[in-house]
XYZ file of C-alpha atoms in Angstrom:
486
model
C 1.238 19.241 16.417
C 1.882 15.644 16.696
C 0.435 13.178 19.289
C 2.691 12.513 22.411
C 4.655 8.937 22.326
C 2.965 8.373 26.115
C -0.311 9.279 24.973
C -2.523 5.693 23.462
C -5.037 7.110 21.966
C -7.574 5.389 20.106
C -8.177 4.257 16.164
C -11.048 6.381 15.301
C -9.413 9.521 17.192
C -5.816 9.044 15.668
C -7.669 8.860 12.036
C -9.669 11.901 12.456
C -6.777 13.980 13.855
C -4.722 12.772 10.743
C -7.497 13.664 9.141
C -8.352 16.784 9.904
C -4.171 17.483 9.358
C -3.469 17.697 13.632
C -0.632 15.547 13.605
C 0.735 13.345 10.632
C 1.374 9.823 9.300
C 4.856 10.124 10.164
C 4.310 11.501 13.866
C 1.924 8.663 14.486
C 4.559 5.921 13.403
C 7.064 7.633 15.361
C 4.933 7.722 18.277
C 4.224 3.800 18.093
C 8.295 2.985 17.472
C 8.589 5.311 20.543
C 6.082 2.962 22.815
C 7.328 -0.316 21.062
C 10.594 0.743 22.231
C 9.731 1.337 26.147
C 8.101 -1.937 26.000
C 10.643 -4.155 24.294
C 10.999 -6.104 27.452
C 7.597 -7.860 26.591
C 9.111 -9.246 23.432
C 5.714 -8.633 21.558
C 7.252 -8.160 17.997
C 9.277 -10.347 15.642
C 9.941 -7.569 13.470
C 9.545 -4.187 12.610
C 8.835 -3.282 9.241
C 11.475 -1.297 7.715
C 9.214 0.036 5.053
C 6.893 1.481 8.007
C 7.955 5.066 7.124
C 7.581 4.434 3.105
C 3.893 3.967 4.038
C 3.650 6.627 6.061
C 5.301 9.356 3.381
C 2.640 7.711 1.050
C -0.483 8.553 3.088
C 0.374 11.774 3.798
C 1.219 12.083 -0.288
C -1.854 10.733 -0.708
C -3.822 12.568 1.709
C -2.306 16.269 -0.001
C -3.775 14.521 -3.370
C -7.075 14.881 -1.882
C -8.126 11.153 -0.996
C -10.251 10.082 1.819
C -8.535 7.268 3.285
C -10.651 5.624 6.452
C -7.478 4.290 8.155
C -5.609 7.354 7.324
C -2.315 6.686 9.091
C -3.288 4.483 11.835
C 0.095 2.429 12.846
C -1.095 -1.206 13.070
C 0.918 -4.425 14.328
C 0.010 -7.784 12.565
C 0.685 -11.121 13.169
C 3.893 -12.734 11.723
C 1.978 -15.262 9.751
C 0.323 -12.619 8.032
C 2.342 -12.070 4.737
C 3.927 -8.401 4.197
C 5.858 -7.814 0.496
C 9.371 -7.464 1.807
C 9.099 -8.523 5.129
C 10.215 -11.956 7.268
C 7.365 -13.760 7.812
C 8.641 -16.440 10.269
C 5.406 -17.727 12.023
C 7.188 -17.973 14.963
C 9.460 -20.961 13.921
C 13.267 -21.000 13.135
C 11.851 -22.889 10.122
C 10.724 -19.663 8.567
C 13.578 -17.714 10.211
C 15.102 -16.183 6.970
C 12.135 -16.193 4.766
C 10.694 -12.925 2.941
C 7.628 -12.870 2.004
C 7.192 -11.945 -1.958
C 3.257 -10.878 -1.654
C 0.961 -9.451 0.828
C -2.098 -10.748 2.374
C -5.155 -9.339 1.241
C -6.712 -8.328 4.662
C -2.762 -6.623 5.232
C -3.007 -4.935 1.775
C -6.862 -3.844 2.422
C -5.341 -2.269 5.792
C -2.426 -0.033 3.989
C -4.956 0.459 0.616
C -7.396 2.273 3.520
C -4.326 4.309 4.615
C -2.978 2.270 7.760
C 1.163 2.011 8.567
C 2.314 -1.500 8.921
C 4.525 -0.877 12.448
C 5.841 -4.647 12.228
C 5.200 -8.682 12.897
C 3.669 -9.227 16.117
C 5.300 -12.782 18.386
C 2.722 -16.221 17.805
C 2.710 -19.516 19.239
C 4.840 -20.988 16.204
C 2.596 -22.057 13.251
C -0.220 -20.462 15.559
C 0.187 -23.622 17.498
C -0.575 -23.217 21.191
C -2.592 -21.873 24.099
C -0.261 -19.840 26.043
C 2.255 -17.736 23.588
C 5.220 -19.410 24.575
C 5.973 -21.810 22.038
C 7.403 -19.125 19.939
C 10.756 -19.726 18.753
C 11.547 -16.193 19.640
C 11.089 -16.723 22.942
C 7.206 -15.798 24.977
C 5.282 -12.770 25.369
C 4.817 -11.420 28.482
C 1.568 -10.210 29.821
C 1.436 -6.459 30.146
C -0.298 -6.838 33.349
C 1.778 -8.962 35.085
C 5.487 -10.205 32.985
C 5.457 -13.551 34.986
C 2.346 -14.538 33.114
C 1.399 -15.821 29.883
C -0.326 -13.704 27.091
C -2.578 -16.568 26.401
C -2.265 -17.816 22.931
C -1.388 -17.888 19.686
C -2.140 -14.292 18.734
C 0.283 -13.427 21.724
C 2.175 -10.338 20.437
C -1.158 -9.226 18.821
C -3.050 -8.738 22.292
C 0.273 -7.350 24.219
C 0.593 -4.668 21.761
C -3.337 -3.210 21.788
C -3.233 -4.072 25.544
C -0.341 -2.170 26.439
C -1.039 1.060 24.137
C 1.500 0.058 21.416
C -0.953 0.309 18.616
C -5.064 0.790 18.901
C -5.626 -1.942 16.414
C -3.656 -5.238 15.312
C -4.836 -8.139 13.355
C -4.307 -11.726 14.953
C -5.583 -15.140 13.342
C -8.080 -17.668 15.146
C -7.991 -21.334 14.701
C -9.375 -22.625 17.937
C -9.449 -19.124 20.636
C -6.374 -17.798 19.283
C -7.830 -13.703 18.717
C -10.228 -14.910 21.601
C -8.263 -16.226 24.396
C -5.204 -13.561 24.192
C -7.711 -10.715 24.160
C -9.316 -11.576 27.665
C -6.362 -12.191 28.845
C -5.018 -9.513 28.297
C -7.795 -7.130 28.562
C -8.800 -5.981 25.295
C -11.380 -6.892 22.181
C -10.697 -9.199 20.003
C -13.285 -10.857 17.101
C -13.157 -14.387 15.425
C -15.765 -13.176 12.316
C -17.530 -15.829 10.328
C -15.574 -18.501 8.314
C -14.596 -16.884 4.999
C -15.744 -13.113 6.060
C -12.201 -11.744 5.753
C -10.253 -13.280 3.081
C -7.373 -16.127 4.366
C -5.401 -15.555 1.249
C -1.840 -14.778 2.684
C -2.394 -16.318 5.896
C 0.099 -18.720 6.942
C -2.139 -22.266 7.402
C -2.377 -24.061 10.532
C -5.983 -25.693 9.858
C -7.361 -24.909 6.823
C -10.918 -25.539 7.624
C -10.761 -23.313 11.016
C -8.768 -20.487 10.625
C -9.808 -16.814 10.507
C -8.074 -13.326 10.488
C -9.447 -11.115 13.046
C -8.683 -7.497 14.651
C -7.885 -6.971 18.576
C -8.570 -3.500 19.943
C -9.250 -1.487 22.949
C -12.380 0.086 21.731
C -15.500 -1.324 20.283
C -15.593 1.398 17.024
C -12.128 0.733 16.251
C -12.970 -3.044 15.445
C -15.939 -1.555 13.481
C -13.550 0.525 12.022
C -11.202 -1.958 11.125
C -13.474 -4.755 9.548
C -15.096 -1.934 7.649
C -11.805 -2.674 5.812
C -10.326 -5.772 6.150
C -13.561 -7.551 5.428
C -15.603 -8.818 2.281
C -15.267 -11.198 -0.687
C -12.003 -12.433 -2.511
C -11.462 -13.791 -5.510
C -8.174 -15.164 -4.608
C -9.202 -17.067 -1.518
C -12.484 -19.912 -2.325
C -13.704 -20.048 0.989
C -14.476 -16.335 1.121
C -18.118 -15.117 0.978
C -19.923 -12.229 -0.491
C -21.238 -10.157 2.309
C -20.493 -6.845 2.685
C -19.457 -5.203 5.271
C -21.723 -2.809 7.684
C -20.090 -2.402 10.946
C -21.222 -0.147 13.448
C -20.460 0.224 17.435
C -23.629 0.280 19.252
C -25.680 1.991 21.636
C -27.076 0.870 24.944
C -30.273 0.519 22.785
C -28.871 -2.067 20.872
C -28.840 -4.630 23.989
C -33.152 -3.961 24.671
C -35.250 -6.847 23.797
C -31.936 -9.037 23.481
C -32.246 -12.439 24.129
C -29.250 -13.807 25.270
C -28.406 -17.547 26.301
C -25.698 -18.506 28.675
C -24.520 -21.780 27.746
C -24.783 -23.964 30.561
C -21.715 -26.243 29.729
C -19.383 -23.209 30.397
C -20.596 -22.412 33.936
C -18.919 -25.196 35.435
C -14.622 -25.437 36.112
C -14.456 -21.295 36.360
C -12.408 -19.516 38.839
C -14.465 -17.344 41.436
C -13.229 -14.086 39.757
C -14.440 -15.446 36.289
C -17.766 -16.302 37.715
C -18.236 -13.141 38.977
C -17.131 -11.081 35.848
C -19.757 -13.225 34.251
C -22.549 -13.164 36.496
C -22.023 -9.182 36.830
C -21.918 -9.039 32.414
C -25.225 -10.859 33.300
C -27.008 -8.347 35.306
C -25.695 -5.364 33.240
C -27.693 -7.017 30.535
C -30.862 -7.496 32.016
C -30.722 -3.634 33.263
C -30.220 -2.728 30.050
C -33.410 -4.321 28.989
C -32.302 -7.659 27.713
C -33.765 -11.333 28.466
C -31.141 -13.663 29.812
C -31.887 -17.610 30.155
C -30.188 -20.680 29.834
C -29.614 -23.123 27.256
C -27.622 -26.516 27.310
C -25.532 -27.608 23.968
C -24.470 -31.598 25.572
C -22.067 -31.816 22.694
C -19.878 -29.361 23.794
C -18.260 -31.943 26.187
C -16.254 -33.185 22.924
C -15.171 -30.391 21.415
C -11.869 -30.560 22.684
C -11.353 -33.674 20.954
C -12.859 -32.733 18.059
C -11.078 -30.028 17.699
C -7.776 -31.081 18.099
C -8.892 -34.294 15.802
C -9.813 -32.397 13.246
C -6.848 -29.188 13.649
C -3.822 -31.641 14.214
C -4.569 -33.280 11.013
C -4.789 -30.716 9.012
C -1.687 -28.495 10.630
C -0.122 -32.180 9.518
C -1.010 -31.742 5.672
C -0.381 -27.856 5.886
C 3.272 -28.540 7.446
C 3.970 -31.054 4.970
C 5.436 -28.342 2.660
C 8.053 -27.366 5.204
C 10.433 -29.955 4.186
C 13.723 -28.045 3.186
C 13.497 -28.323 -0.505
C 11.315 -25.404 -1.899
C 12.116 -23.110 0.610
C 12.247 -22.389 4.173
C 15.246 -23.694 6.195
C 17.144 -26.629 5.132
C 20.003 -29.126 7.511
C 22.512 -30.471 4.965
C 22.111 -34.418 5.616
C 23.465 -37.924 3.467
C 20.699 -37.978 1.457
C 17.414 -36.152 0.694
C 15.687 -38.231 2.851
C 18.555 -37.430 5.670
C 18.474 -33.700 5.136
C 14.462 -33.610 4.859
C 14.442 -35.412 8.238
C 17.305 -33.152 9.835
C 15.062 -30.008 8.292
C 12.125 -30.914 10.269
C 13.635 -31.624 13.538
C 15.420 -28.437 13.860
C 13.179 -26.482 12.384
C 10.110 -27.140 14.017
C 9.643 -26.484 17.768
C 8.157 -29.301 20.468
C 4.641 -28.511 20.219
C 4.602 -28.806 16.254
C 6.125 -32.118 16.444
C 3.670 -33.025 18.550
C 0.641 -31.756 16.651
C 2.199 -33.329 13.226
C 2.738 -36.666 14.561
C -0.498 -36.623 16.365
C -2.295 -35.210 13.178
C 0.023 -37.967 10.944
C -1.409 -40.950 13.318
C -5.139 -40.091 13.150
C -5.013 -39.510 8.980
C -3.126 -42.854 8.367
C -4.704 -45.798 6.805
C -6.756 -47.582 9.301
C -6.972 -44.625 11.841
C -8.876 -42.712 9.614
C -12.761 -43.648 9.907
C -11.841 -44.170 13.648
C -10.360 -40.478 14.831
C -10.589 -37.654 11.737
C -13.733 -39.128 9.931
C -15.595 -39.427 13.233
C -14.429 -35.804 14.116
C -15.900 -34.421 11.283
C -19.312 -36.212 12.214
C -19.093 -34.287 15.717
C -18.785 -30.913 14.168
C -21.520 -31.017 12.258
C -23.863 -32.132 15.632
C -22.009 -28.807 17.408
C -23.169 -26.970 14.355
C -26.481 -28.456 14.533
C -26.581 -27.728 18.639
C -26.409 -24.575 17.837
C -28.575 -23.760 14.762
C -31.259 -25.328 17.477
C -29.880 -22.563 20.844
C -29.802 -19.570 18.058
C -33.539 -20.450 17.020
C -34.330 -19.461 20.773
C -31.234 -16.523 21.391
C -30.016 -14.364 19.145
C -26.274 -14.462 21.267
C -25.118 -17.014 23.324
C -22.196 -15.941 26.048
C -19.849 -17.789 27.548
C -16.298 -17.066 29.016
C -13.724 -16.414 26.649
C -11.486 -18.829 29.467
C -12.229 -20.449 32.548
C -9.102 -18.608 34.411
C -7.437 -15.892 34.201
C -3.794 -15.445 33.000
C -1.429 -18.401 34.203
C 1.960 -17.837 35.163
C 4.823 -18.783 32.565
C 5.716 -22.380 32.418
C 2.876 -23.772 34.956
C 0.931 -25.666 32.148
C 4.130 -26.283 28.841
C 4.779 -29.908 30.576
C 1.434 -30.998 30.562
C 0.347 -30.435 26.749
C -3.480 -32.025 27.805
C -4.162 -29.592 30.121
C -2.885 -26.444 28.483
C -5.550 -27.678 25.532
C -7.913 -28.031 28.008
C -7.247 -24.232 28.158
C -9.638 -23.450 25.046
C -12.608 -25.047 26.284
C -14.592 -22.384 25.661
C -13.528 -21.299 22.005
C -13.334 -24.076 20.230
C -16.392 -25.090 19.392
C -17.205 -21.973 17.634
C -14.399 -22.539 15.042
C -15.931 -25.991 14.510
C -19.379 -23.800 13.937
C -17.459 -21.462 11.620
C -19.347 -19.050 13.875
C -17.922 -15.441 14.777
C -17.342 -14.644 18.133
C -16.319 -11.723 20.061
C -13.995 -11.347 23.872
C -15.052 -8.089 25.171
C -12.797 -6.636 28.396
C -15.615 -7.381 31.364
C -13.565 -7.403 34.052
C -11.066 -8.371 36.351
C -10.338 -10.908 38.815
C -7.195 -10.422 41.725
C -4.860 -13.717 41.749
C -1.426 -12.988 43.793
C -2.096 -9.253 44.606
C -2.577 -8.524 40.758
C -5.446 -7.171 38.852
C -5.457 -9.865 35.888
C -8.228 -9.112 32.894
C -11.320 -11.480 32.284
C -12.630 -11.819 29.178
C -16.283 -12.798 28.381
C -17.524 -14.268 24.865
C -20.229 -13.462 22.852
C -21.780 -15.958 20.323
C -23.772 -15.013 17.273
C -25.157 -16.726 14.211
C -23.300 -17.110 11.174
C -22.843 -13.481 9.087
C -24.021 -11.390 12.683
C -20.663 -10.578 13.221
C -22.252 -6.861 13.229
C -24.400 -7.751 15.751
C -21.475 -8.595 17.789
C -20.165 -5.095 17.809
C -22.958 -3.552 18.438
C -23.483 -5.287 21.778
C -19.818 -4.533 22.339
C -20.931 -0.682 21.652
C -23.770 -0.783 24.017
C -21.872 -2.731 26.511
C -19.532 -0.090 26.546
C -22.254 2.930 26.857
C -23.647 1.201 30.234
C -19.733 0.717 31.701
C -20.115 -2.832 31.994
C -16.794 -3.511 29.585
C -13.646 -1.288 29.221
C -10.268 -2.103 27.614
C -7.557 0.092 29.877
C -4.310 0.466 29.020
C -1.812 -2.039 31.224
C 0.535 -0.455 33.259
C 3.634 -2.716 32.231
């Protein structure tokens, strides 16, 4: 029999009933096209992939042949700067409208070599660029739990598709909150893992020195499930470390004798509703047996301009490359210099322009020592800061956002403020720490039920540890991904 299009179920149940031959590779990608389609109006995807149902035939080929596959075909929606063989990869910008990508990125190909079906390219902030999802070229994605409001950003597409029961599982990429953010806002999972635990190679680059590929899911085993895979080392990517992966949802045993630290620079600014998600995450804790204090991290008040100091001019280099001569789009102009200059300013969106002048300014002679050398200096004290809290805590929480979903277009005039926006996540990409948004609650704004997400902190290569709070979280009740009803 074949699972019912209305039915989400999730990753680990879909594998074992493929498994265990209940319903197929093809019925499962059906079911997902079937649920994409009902919830077009969200304008999630970029793409589908049109070699979805190859894959499919060739798990189920595979499966006859006798191999165990761990993903076994589990539909999964990735992010479209996340190459695919034979697929657009557009990043959200007109500038990569008509490109196809010629290889695959490794933590794609790890998903379909562990039996997974690539549904399509899930809608980003373009060149993962932005707080909110709508600076997508493609238009914004709309929040499954309420369509005036903002996905929160850039893995926008990625969190509307887990949160509204298109897929279980999608992968999303995190430069500064961009797994983080979307997934409390939108009410699911998602994991920033250690800098160079899953292999960049393939990733479209925004900030070389920040970003990260993680999954978004509904359920705490399915991300175990899914780094199982996607993580470990790569010879193709230098940044990437050798530490295997052993991921494991936990128990409510898992949070006794916890020490956790709140952060005391992220209780301050929060809406009521976030406070109270927070303070009730709290208290679930200490029933559970865990210790709970505080612990203050002073250079957290300039992480924001770290950040954006040290992510602006790098996305500057990185775009670089995008000048109409190799490939991507190209404006005929007088000149080369004409059409390079036509090339950029139709190809690139506001808030690009923006980040690659910015990022231009701060790395030009004279500017340097005073803005991107100095930035670097502050990310290594926010490293240091936190080497010091962990020596006391083995997590540190925070909330993944200081509000809960805004409505569409309150914050794109006023670029300061929607930075302001990643307060909380930031600093942990300076860290090259992994982090994790688990579903805690929800907070009412407007007569809606809007999702708050709360972050968990651990030390570099815990990112198991991570999940295995998420696990026991979940056995107490104190987080839960639903489905949205949009």
């Amino acid at each position: 029999m074949s699972l019912p299009s209305s039915a989400p179920h999730s990753a680990s149940e879909l594998v074992r009933a493929v498994q265990a031959g209940e319903t197929t590779p093809a019925a499962a990608l059906e079911a997902a096209l079937a649920r994409a389609e009902a919830a077009n109006t969200l304008n999630a995807l970029i793409s589908l992939n049109g070699g979805a149902g190859e894959q499919a035939a060739a798990v189920q080929a595979r499966l006859q042949a006798g191999e165990t596959l761990p993903l076994a075909g589990l539909p999964v929606v990735v992010k479209d700067n996340l190459n695919l063989t034979g697929t657009r990869t557009t990043c959200g910008s007109r500038m990569l409208e008509h490109y196809v990508s010629p290889y695959t990125a490794t933590a794609v190909q790890r998903l379909v070599d562990a039996g997974a079906v690539i549904v399509g390219k899930a809608n980003m902030d373009e060149f993962a660029m932005g707080s909110s999802g709508e600076s997508s070229a493609y238009g914004p994605t709309l929040n499954p739990w309420d369509t005036a409001r903002v996905t929160g950003g850039t893995s926008s597409g990625s969190a509307a598709v887990v949160a509204a029961g298109l897929t279980s599982v999608s992968l999303g990429s995190d430069t500064g909150g961009s797994v983080r953010q979307p997934a409390a806002l939108c009410g699911v999972y998602g994991l920033k893992p250690t800098y160079g635990r899953v292999s960049r190679y393939g990733l479209v680059a925004h900030a070389s020195s920040l970003d990260q590929i993680g999954p978004l899911a509904r359920h705490a085993a399915d991300l175990a499930l899914t780094m199982n895979v996607i993580a470990g080392h790569d010879g193709r990517d230098a940044t990437s470390l050798d530490a295997p992966p052993a991921f494991v949802a936990g128990t409510p045993e898992d949070l006794r004798g916890l020490r956790v630290g709140v952060v005391t620079e992220s209780l301050g600014g929060n809406t009521a509703g976030v406070g109270a998600v927070l303070d009730a995450t709290l208290d679930a804790l200490r029933g559970a047996g865990a210790s709970v204090g505080e612990v203050s991290l002073p250079a957290l008040r300039h992480a924001i301009a770290t950040y954006y100091l040290i992510s602006m001019p790098e996305a500057s280099s990185n775009l670089a490359r995008y000048d109409g001569m190799v490939y991507g789009s190209r404006e005929p102009g007088g000149d080369v210099l004409g059409s390079m200059t036509r090339t950029r300013e139709r190809g690139f969106g506001r808030e690009v322009q923006r980040r690659i002048m910015i990022g231009t300014y701060a790395l030009s002679s004279g500017y340097y020592d005073a803005y991107y050398s100095k930035a670097t200096r502050v990310r290594r004290l926010i490293a240091n800061e936190f080497s010091a809290a962990f020596a006391q805590f083995d997590v540190l929480v925070t909330p993944t956002s200081p509000f809960p979903a805004f409505r569409l277009g309150e914050k794109m005039n006023d670029p300061l403020t929607m930075y302001a926006a990643d307060v909380d996540t930031v600093a942990v990409n300076l860290a090259g720490l992994p982090a994790l948004s688990v579903p805690a609650g929800f907070e009412e704004v407007d007569g809606k039920r809007l999702p708050v997400g709360i972050q968990f902190i651990a030390p570099a290569l815990q990112d198991e540890l991570l999940i295995r709070i998420a696990g026991g979280l979940e056995g107490i009740g104190a987080v839960r991904a639903e489905v949205a009803p949009a």
